[in-house]
Tab-separated table of N, CA and C in Angstrom:
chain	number	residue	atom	x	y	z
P	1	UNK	N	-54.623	46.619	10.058
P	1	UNK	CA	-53.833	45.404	9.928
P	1	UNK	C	-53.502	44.877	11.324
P	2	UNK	N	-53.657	43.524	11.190
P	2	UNK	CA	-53.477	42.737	12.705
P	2	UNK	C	-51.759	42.799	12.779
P	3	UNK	N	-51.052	42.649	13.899
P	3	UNK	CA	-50.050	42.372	14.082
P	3	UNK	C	-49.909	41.435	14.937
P	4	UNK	N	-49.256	40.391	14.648
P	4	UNK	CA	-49.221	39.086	15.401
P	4	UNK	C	-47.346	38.837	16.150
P	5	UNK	N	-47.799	39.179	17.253
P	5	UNK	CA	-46.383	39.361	18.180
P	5	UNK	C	-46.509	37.505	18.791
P	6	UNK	N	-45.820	36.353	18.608
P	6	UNK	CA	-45.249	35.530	19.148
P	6	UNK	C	-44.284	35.460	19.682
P	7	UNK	N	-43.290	34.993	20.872
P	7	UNK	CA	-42.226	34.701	21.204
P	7	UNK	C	-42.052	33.459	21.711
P	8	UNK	N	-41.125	32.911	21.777
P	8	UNK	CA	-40.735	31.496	22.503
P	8	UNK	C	-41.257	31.349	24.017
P	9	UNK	N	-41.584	30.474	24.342
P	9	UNK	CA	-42.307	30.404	25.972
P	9	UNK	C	-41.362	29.250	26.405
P	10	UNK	N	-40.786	29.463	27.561
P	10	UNK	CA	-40.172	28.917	27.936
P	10	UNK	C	-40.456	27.872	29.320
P	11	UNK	N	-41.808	27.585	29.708
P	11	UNK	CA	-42.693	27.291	30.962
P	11	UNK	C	-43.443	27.010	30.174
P	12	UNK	N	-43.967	27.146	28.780
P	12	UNK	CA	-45.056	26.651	28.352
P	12	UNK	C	-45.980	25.100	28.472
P	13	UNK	N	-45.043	24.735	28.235
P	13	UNK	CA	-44.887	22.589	28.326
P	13	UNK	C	-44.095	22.182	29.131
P	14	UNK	N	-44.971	21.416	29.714
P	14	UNK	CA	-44.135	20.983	30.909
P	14	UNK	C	-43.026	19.752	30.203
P	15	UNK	N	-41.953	19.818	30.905
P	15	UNK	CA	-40.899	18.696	30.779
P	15	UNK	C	-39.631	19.536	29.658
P	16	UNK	N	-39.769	20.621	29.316
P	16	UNK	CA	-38.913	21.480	28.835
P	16	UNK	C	-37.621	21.500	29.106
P	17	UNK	N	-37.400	22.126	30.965
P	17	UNK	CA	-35.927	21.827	31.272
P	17	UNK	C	-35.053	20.459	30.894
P	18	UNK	N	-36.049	19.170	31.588
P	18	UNK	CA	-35.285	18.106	30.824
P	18	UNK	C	-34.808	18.486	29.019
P	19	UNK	N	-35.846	18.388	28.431
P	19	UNK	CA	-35.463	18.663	27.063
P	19	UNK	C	-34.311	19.438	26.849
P	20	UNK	N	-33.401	20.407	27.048
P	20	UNK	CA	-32.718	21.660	27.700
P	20	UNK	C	-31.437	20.210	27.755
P	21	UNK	N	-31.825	19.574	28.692
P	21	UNK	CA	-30.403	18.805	29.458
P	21	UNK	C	-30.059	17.739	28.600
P	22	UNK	N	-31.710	16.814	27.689
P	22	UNK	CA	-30.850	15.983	26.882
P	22	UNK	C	-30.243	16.582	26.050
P	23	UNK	N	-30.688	17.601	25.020
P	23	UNK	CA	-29.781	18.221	24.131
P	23	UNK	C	-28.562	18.451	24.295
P	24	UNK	N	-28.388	19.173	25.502
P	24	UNK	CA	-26.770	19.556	26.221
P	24	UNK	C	-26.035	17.880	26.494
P	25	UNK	N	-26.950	17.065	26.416
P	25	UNK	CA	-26.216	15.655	26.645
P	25	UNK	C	-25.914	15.508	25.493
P	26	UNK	N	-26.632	15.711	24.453
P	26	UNK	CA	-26.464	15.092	22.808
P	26	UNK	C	-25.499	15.953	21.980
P	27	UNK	N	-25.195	16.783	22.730
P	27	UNK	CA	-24.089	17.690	22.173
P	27	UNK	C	-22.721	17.097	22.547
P	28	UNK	N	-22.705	16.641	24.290
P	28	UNK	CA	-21.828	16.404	24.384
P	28	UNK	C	-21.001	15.318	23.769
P	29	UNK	N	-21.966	14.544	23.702
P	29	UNK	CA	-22.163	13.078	22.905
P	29	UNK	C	-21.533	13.184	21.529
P	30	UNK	N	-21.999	14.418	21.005
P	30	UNK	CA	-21.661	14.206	19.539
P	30	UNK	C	-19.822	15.019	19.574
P	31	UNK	N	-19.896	15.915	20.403
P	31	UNK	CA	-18.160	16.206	20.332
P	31	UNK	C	-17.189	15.053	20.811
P	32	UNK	N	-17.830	14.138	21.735
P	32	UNK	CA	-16.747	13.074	22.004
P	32	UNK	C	-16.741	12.167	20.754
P	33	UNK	N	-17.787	11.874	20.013
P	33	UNK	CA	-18.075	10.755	19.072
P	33	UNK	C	-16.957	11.830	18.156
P	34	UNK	N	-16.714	13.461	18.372
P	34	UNK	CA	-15.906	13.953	17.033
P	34	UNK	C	-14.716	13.539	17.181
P	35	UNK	N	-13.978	13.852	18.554
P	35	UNK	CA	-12.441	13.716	19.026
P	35	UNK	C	-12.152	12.267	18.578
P	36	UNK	N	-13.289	11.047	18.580
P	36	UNK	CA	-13.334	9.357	18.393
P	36	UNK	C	-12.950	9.528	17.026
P	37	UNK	N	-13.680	10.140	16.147
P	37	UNK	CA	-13.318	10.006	15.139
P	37	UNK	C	-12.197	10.534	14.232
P	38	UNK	N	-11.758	11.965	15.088
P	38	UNK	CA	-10.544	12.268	14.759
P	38	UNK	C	-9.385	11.687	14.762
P	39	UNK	N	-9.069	10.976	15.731
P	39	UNK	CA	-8.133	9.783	16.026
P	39	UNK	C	-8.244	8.819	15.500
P	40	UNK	N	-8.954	8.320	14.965
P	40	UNK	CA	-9.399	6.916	14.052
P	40	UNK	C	-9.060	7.598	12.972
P	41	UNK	N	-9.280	8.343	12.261
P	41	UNK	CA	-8.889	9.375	10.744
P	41	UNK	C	-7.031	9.787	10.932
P	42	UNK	N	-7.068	10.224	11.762
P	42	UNK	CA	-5.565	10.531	12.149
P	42	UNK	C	-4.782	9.687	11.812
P	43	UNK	N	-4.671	8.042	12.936
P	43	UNK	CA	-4.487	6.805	12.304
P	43	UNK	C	-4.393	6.397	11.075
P	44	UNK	N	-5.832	6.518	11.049
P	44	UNK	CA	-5.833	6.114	9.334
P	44	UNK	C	-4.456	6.664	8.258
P	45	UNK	N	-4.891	8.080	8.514
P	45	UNK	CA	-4.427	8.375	7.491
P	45	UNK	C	-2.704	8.757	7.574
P	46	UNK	N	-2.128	8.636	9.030
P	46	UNK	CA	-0.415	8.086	9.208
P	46	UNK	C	-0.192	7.035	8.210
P	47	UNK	N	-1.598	5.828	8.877
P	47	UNK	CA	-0.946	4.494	8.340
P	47	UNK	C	-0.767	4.231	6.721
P	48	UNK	N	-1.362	5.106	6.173
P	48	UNK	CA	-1.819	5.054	4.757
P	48	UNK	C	-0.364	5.850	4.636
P	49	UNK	N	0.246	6.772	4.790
P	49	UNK	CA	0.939	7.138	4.472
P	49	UNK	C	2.622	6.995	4.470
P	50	UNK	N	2.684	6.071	5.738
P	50	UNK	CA	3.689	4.972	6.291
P	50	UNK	C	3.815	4.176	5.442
P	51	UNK	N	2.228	3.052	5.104
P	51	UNK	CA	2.651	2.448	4.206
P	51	UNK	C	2.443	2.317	2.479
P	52	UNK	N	2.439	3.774	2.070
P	52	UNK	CA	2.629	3.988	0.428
P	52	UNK	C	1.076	3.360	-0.108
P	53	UNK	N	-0.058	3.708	1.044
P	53	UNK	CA	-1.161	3.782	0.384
P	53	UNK	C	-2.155	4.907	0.316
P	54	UNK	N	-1.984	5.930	-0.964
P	54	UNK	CA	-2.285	6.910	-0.958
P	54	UNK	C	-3.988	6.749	-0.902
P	55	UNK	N	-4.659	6.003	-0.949
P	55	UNK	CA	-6.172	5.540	-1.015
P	55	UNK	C	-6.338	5.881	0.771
P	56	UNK	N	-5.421	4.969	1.340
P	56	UNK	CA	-5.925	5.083	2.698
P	56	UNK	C	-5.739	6.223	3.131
P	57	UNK	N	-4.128	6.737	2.775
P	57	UNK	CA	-4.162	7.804	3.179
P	57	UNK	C	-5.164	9.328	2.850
P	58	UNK	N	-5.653	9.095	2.032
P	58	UNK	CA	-6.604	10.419	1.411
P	58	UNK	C	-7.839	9.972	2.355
P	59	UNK	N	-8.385	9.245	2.236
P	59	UNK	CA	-9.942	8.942	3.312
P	59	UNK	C	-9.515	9.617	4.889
P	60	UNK	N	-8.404	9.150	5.146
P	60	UNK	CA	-7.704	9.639	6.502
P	60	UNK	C	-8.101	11.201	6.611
P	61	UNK	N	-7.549	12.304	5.482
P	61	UNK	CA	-7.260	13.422	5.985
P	61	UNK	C	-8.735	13.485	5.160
P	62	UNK	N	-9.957	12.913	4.531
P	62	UNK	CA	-11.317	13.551	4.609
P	62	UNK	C	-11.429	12.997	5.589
P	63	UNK	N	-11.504	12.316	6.429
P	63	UNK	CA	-12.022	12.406	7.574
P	63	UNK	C	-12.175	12.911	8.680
P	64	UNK	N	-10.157	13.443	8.935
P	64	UNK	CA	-9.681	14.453	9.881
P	64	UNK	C	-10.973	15.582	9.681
P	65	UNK	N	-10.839	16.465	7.923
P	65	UNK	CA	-11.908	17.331	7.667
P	65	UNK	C	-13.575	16.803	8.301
P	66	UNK	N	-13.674	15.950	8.460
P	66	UNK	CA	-15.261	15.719	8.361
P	66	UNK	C	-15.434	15.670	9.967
P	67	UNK	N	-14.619	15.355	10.759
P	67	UNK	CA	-14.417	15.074	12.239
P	67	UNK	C	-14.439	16.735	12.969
P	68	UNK	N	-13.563	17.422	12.475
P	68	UNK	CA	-13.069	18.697	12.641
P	68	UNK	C	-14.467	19.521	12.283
P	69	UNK	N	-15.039	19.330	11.509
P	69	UNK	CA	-15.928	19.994	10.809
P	69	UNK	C	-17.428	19.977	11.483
P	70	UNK	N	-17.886	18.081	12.277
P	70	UNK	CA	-18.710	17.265	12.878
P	70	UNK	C	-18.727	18.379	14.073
P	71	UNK	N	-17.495	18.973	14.743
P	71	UNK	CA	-17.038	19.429	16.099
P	71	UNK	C	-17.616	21.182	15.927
P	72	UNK	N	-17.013	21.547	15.140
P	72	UNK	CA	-17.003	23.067	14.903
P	72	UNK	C	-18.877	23.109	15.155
P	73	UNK	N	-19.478	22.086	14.265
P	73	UNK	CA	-20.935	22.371	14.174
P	73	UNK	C	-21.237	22.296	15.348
P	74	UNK	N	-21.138	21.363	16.171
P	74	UNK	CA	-22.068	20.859	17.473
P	74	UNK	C	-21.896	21.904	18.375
P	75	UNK	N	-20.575	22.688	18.140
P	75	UNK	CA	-19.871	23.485	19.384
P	75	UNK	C	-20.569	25.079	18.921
P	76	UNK	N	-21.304	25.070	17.731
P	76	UNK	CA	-21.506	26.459	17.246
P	76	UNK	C	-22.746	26.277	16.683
P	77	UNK	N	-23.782	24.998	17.320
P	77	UNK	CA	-24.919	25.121	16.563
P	77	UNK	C	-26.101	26.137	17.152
P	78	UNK	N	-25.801	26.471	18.562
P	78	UNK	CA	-26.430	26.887	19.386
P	78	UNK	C	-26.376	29.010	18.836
P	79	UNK	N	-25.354	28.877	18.646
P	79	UNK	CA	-24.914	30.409	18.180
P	79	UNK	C	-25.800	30.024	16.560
P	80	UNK	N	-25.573	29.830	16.001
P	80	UNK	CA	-25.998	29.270	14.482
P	80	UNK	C	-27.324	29.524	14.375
P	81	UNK	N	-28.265	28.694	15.527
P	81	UNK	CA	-29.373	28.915	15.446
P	81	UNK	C	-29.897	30.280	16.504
P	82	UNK	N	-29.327	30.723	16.861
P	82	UNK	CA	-29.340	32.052	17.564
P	82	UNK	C	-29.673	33.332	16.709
P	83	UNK	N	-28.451	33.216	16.061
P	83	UNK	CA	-28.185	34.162	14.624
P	83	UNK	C	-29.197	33.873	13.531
P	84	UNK	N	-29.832	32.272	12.980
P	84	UNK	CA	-31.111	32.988	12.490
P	84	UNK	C	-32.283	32.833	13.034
P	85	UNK	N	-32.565	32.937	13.989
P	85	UNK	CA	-33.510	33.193	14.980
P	85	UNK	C	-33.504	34.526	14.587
P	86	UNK	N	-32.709	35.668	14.530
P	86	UNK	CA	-32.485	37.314	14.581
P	86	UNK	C	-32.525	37.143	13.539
P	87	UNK	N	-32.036	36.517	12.399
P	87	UNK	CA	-32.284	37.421	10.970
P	87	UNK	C	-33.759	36.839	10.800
P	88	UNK	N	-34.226	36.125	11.169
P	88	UNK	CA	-36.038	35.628	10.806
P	88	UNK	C	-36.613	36.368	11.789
P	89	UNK	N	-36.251	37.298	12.676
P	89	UNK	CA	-37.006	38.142	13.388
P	89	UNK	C	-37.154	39.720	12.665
P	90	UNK	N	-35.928	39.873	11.854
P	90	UNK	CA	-35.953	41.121	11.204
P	90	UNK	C	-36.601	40.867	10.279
P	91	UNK	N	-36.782	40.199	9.496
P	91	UNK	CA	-37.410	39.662	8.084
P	91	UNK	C	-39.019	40.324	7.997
């Protein structure tokens, strides 16, 4: 039986490191676009609740969730895909 050993090459293709830096840009990108949206949801959902509109106010705190949630991912996608990188290596 053949055994077929691959690993990630990291020099393979050229223009890689860039690739490396936009991502780390698009990450950063996407946690500021989270904190943007946390505060816009935050808002929201004071104002909804200030003024006795439980509609606004409920979209408010899914959003807080969806903002909070937008953040956790971007900040833990790197571990995320780390972890199954290793369980698809044991497999």
């Amino acid at each position: 039986m053949t055994v077929i050993d691959i690993a990630p090459n990291g020099s393979g293709l050229p223009g890689i490191e860039q690739l490396r830096v936009i991502v780390g840009a698009v990450m950063t990108v996407g946690l500021i676009l989270a904190v943007l949206a946390l505060i816009i949801a935050a808002v929201a959902w004071g104002y909804g609740a200030n003024s006795s509109n439980p509609h606004l106010a409920s979209r408010g705190k899914l959003g807080v969730l969806v903002a909070c949630s937008a953040a956790v991912i971007c900040g833990a996608s790197v571990t995320l895909v780390n972890f199954f990188w290793g369980v698809g290596q044991s497999v």
